GROMACS .gro file of C-alpha atoms in nm:
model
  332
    1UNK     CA    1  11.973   7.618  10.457
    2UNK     CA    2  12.282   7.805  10.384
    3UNK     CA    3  12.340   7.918  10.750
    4UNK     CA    4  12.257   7.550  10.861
    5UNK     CA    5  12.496   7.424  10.670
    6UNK     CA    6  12.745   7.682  10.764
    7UNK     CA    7  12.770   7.592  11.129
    8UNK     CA    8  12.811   7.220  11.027
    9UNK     CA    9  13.039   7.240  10.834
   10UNK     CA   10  13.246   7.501  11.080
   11UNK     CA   11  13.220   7.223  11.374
   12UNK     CA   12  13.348   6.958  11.125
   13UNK     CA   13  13.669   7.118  11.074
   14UNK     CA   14  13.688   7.215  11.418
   15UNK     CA   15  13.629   6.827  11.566
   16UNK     CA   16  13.803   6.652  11.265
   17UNK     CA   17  13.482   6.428  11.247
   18UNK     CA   18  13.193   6.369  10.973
   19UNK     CA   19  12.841   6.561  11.046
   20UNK     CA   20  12.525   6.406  10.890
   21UNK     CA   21  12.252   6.613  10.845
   22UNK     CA   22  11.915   6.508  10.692
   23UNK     CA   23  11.830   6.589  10.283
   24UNK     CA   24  11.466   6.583  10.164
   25UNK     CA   25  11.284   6.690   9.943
   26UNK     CA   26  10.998   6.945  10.039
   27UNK     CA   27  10.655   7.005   9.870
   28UNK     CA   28  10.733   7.398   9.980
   29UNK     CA   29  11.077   7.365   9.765
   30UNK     CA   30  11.084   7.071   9.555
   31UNK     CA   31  11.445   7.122   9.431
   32UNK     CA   32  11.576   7.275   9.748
   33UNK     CA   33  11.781   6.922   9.816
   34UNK     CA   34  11.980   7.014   9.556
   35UNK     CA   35  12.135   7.346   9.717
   36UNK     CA   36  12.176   7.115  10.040
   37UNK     CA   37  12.379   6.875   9.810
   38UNK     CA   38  12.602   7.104   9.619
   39UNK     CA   39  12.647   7.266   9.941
   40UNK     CA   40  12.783   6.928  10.127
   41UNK     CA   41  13.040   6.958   9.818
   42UNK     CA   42  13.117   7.339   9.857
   43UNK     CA   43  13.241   7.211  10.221
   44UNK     CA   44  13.417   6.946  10.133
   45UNK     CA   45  13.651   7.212   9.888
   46UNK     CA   46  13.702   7.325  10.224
   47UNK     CA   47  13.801   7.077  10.455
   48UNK     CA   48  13.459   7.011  10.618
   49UNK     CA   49  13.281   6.661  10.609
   50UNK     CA   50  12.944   6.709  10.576
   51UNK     CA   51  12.764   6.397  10.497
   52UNK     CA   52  12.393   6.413  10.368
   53UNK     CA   53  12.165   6.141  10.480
   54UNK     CA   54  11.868   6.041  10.210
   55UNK     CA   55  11.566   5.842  10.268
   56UNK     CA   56  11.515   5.581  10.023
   57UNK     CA   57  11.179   5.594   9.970
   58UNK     CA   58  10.881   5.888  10.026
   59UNK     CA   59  10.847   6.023  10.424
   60UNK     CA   60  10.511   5.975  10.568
   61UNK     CA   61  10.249   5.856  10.805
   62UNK     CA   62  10.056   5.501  10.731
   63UNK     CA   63   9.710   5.597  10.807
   64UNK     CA   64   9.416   5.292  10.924
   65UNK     CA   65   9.174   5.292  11.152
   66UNK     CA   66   9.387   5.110  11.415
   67UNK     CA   67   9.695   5.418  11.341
   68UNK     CA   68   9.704   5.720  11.536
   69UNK     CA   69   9.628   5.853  11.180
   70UNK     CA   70   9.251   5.833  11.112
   71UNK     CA   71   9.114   6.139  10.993
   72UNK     CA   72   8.786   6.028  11.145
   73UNK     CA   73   8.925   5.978  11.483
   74UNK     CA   74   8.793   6.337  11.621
   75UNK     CA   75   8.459   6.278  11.443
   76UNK     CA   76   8.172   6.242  11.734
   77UNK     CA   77   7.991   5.886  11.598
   78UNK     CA   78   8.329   5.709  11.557
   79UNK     CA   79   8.471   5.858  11.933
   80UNK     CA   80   8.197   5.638  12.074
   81UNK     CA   81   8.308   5.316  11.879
   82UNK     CA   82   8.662   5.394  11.941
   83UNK     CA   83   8.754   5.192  12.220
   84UNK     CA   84   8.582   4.872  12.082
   85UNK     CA   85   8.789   4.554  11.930
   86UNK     CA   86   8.896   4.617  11.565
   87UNK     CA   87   8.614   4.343  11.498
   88UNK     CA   88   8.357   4.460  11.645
   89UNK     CA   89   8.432   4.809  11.557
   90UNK     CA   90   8.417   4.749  11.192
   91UNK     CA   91   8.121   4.558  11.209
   92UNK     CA   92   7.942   4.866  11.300
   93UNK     CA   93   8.137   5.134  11.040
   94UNK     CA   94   8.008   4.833  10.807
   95UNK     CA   95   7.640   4.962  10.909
   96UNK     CA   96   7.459   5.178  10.644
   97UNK     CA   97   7.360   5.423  10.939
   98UNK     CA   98   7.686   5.448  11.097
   99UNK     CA   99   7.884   5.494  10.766
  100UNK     CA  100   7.619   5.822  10.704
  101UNK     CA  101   7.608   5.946  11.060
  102UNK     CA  102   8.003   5.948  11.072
  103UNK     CA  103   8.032   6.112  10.713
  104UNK     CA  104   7.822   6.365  10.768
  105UNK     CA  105   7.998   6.490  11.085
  106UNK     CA  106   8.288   6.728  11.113
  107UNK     CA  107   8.550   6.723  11.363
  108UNK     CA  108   8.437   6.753  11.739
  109UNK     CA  109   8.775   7.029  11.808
  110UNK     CA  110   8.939   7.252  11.530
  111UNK     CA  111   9.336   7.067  11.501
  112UNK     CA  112   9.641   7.253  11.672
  113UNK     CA  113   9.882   7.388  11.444
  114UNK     CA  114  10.172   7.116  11.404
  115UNK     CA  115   9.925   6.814  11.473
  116UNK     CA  116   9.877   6.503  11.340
  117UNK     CA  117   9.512   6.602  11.246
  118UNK     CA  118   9.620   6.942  11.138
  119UNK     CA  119   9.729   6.723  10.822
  120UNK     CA  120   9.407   6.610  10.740
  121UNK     CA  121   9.259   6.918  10.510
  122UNK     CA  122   9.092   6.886  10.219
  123UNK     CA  123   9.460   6.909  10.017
  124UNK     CA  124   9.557   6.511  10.194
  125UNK     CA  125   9.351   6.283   9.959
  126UNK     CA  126   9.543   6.412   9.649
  127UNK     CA  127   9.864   6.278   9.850
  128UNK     CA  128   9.668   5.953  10.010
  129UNK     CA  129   9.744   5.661   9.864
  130UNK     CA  130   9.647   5.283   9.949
  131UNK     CA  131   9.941   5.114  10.053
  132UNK     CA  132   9.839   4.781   9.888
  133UNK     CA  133   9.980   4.383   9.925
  134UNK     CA  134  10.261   4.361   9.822
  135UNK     CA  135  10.310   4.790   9.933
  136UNK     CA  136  10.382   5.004   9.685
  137UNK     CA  137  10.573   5.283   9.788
  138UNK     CA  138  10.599   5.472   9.438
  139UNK     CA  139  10.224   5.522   9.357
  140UNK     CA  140  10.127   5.685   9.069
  141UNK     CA  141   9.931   6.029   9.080
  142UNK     CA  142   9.609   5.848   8.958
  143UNK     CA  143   9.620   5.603   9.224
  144UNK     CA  144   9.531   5.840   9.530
  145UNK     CA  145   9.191   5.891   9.725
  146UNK     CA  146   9.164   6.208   9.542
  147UNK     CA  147   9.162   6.045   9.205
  148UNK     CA  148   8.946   5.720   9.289
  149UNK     CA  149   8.682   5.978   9.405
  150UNK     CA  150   8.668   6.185   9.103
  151UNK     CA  151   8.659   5.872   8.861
  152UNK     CA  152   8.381   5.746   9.060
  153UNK     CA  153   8.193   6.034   9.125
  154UNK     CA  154   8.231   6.017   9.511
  155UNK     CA  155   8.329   6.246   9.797
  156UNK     CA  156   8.706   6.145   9.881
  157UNK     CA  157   8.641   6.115  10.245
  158UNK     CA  158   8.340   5.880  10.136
  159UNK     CA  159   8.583   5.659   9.904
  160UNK     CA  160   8.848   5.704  10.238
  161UNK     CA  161   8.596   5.545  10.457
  162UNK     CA  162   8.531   5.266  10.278
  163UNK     CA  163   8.913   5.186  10.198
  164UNK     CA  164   9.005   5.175  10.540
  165UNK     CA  165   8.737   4.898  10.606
  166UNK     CA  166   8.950   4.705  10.401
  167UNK     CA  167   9.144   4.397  10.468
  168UNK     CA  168   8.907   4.329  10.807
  169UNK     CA  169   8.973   4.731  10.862
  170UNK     CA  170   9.355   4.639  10.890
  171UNK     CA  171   9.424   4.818  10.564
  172UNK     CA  172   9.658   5.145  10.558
  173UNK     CA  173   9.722   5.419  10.331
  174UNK     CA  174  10.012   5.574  10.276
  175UNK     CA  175  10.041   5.956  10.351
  176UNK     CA  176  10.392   6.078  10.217
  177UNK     CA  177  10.461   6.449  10.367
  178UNK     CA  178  10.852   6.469  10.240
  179UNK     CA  179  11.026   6.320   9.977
  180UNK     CA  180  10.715   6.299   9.724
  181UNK     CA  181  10.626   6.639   9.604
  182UNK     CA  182  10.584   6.540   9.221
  183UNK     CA  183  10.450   6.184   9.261
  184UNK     CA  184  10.768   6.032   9.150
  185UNK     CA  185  11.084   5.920   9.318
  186UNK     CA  186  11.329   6.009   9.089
  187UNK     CA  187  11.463   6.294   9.314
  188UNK     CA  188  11.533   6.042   9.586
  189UNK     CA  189  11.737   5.824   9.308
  190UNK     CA  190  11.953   6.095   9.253
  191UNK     CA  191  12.028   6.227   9.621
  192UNK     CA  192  12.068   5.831   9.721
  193UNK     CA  193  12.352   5.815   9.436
  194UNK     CA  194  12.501   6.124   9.520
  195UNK     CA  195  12.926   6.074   9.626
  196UNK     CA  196  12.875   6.298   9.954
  197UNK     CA  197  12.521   6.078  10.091
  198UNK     CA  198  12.467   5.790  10.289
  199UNK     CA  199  12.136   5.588  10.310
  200UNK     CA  200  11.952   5.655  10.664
  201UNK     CA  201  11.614   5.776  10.808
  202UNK     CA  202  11.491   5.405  10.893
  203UNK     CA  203  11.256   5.523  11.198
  204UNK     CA  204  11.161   5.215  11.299
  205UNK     CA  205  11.114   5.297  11.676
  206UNK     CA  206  11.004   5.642  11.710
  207UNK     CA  207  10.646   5.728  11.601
  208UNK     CA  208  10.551   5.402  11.610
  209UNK     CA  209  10.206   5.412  11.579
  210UNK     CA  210  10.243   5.596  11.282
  211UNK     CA  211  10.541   5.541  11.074
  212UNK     CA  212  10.713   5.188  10.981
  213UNK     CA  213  11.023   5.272  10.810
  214UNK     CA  214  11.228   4.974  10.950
  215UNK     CA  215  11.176   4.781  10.642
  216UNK     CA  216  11.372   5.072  10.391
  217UNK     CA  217  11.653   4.864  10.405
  218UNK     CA  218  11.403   4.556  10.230
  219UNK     CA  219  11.318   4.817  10.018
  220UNK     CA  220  11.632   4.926   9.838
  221UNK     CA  221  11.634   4.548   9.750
  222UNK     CA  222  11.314   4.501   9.628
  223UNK     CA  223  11.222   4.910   9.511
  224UNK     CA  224  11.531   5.022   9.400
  225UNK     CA  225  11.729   4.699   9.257
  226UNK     CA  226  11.459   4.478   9.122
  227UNK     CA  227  11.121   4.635   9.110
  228UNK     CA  228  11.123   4.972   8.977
  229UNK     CA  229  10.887   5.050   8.682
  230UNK     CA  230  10.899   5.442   8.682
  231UNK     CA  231  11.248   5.491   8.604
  232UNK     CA  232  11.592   5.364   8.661
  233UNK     CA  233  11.738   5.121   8.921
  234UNK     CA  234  12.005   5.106   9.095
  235UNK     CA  235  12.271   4.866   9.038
  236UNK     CA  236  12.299   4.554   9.314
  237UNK     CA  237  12.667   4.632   9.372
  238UNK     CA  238  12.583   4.981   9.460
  239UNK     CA  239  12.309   4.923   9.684
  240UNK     CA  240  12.456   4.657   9.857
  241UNK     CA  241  12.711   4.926   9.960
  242UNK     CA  242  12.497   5.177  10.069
  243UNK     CA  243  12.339   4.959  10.299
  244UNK     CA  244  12.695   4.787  10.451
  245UNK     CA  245  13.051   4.936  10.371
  246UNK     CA  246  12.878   5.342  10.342
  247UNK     CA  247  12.725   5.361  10.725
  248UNK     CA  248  13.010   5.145  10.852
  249UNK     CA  249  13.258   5.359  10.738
  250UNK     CA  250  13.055   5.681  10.835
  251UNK     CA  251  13.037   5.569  11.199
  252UNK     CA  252  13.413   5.447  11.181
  253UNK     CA  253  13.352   5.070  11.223
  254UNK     CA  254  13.617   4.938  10.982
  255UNK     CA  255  13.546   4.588  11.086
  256UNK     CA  256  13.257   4.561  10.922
  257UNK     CA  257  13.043   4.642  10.607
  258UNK     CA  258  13.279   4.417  10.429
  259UNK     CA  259  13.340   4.066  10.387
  260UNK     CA  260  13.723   4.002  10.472
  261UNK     CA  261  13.947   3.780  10.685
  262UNK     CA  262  13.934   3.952  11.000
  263UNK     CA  263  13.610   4.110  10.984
  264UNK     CA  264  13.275   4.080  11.234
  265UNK     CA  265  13.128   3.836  10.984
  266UNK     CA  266  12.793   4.013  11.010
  267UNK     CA  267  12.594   3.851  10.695
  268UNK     CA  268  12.291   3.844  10.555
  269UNK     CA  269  12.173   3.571  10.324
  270UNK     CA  270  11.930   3.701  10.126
  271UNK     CA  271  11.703   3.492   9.818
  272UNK     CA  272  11.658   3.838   9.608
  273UNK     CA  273  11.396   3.657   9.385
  274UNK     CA  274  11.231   3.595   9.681
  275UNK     CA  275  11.270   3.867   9.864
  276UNK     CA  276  10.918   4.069   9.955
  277UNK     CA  277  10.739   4.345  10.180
  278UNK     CA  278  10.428   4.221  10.319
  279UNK     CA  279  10.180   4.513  10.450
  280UNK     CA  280  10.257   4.649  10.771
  281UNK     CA  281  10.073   4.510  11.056
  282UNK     CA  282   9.982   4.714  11.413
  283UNK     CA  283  10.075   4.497  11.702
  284UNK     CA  284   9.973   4.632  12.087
  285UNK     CA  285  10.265   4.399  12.266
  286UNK     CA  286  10.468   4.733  12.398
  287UNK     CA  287  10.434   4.838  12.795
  288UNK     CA  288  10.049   4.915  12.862
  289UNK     CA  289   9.975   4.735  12.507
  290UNK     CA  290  10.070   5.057  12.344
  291UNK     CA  291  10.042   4.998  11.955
  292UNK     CA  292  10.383   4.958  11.702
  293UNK     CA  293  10.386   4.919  11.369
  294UNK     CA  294  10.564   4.627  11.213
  295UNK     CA  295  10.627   4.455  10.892
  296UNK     CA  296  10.725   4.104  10.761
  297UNK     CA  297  10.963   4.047  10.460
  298UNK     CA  298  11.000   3.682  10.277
  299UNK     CA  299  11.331   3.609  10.118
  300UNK     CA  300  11.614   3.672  10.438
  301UNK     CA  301  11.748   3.300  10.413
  302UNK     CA  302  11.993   3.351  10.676
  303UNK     CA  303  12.144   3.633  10.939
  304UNK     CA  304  12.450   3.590  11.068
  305UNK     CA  305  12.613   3.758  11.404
  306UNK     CA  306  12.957   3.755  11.491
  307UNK     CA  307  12.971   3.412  11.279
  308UNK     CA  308  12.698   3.288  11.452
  309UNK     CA  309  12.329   3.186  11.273
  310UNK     CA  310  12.045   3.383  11.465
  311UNK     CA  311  11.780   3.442  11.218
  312UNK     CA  312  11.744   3.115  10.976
  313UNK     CA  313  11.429   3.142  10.762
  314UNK     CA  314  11.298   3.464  10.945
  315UNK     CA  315  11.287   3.239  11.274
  316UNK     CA  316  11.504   3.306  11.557
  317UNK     CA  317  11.771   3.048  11.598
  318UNK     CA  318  11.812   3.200  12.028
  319UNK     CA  319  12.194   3.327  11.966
  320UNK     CA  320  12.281   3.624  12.094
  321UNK     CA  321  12.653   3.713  11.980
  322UNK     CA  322  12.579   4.059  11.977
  323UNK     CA  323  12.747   4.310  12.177
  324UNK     CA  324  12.720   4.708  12.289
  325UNK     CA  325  12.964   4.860  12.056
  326UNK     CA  326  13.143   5.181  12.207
  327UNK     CA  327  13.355   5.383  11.960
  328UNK     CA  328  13.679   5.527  12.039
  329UNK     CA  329  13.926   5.761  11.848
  330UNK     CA  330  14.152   5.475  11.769
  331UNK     CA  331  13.868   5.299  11.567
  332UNK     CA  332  13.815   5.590  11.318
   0.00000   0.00000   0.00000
């Protein structure tokens, strides 16, 4: 980590710009982030930039039977049921014989090194956790596969079977690999509030059959400045930065992230009390009806563009205001 940073911070002096690197916490090296942080400050003493960018909520995989996560995906029953429609395919996982044939198996190949499937060991169901409606994205240790199964008396993969059959075999579990080590997200509160960090990691496009992190931003909202049980919140005033002024300023876009005569008047309207995650869906409308997760929020009264209304109610209004935005030096 300390050569890492090293380089950053050497280019960041040399350009005169900010460099964002990512900050997470490992299972390996569960207090490792804070090294990276007090590093980021060490820099700064020196004339660097170095701008840590935190996840707000545990880094995973959503796992389901229609996710490219499904540890029984390899198993030789469920390849020949594979290809059928989500209905008709958990119609027969439903069946007595099926469920037995398919638990009984093992996996057809032994998983690569650095694969999806190489996650799926007998260590993932103390880390599996189902997602729920509404999601809950802080679960407590008791709540995963692991724990179910022992209080019942059940294999895990047995009580992992039947979970994913639920909600019409639409349901997920969630399958955090960073940012979770202890079972509590209390680390993440801290890096999030940290001076040097800005709020980032929302992959909503890449591993999209897999990961849905598109809705974080929902989720400091609802998580982080309403909802938390396990610890402290954070305040609205401060979150409401993080996710406006902090990545505006960061990317040198002065006109916005603020609401001021002269700015891009780029506003969301939000009903807090009403604001809420639904479960992520899979939809198959990409080229070749390749899969993408997605997920739904109530509460976003209004989203404004460039003054203009194009989201009233969740709906699309048909404005398009938006435009490419190309920075130059003069915009810093």
């Amino acid at each position: 980590a300390r050569a890492e940073v090293a380089w950053m911070a050497r280019l960041s002096k040399a350009i005169g710009r900010p460099v964002s690197f990512l900050v997470m916490q490992s299972n390996d090296e569960p207090e490792g982030w804070r090294e990276l942080l007090a590093l980021a400050d060490d820099a700064a003493e020196e004339g660097a930039n170095l701008v840590p960018q935190v996840a707000a909520r545990p880094f995973g995989m959503l796992v389901g039977l229609q996710s490219r996560a499904n540890p029984f995906a390899d198993r030789p029953t469920y390849r020949t049921l594979a290809s059928l429609p989500l209905p008709e395919r958990v119609v027969r996982l439903r069946s007595p014989e099926v469920r037995a044939r398919i638990l009984a198996e093992r996996p057809v190949t032994d998983p690569e090194r650095g694969t999806i499937s190489a996650l799926f060991g007998p260590a993932m169901y103390a880390r599996l956790f189902p997602l729920g409606e509404p999601p809950d994205y802080e679960p407590v240790a008791e709540a995963s596969v692991a724990a179910i199964a022992k209080r019942e008396g059940r294999p895990a993969d047995a009580v992992l079977y039947d979970l994913m059959l639920g909600h019409d075999g639409r349901q997920l579990l969630f399958f955090p690999v960073l940012n979770y080590a202890d079972c509590s997200a209390e680390p993440i509160r801290e890096m999030l509030l940290h001076p040097r960090s800005v709020l980032g990691l929302g992959d909503g496009g890449a591993h999209c059959g897999i990961v849905c992190d598109a809705s974080m931003t929902t989720f400091v909202l609802t998580h982080w400045v309403r909802d938390r049980r396990r610890g402290p919140r954070i305040p609205l005033q401060r979150a409401v930065r993080m996710l406006t002024r902090d990545p505006a300023a960061l990317y040198g876009l002065p006109d916005r992230g603020v609401l001021r005569p002269g700015g891009k008047a780029d506003v969301n309207v939000i009903d807090l009390d009403r604001l809420q995650l639904h479960l992520p869906e899979m939809a198959f409308d990409l080229p070749a009806g390749a899969r993408r997760l997605l997920q739904r929020a109530d509460g976003y009264v209004a989203t404004v563009v460039s003054g203009e209304i194009v989201m009233r109610g969740g709906v699309t209004t048909g404005a398009r205001p938006g435009s490419v935005v190309r920075f130059t030096r003069s915009s810093a």
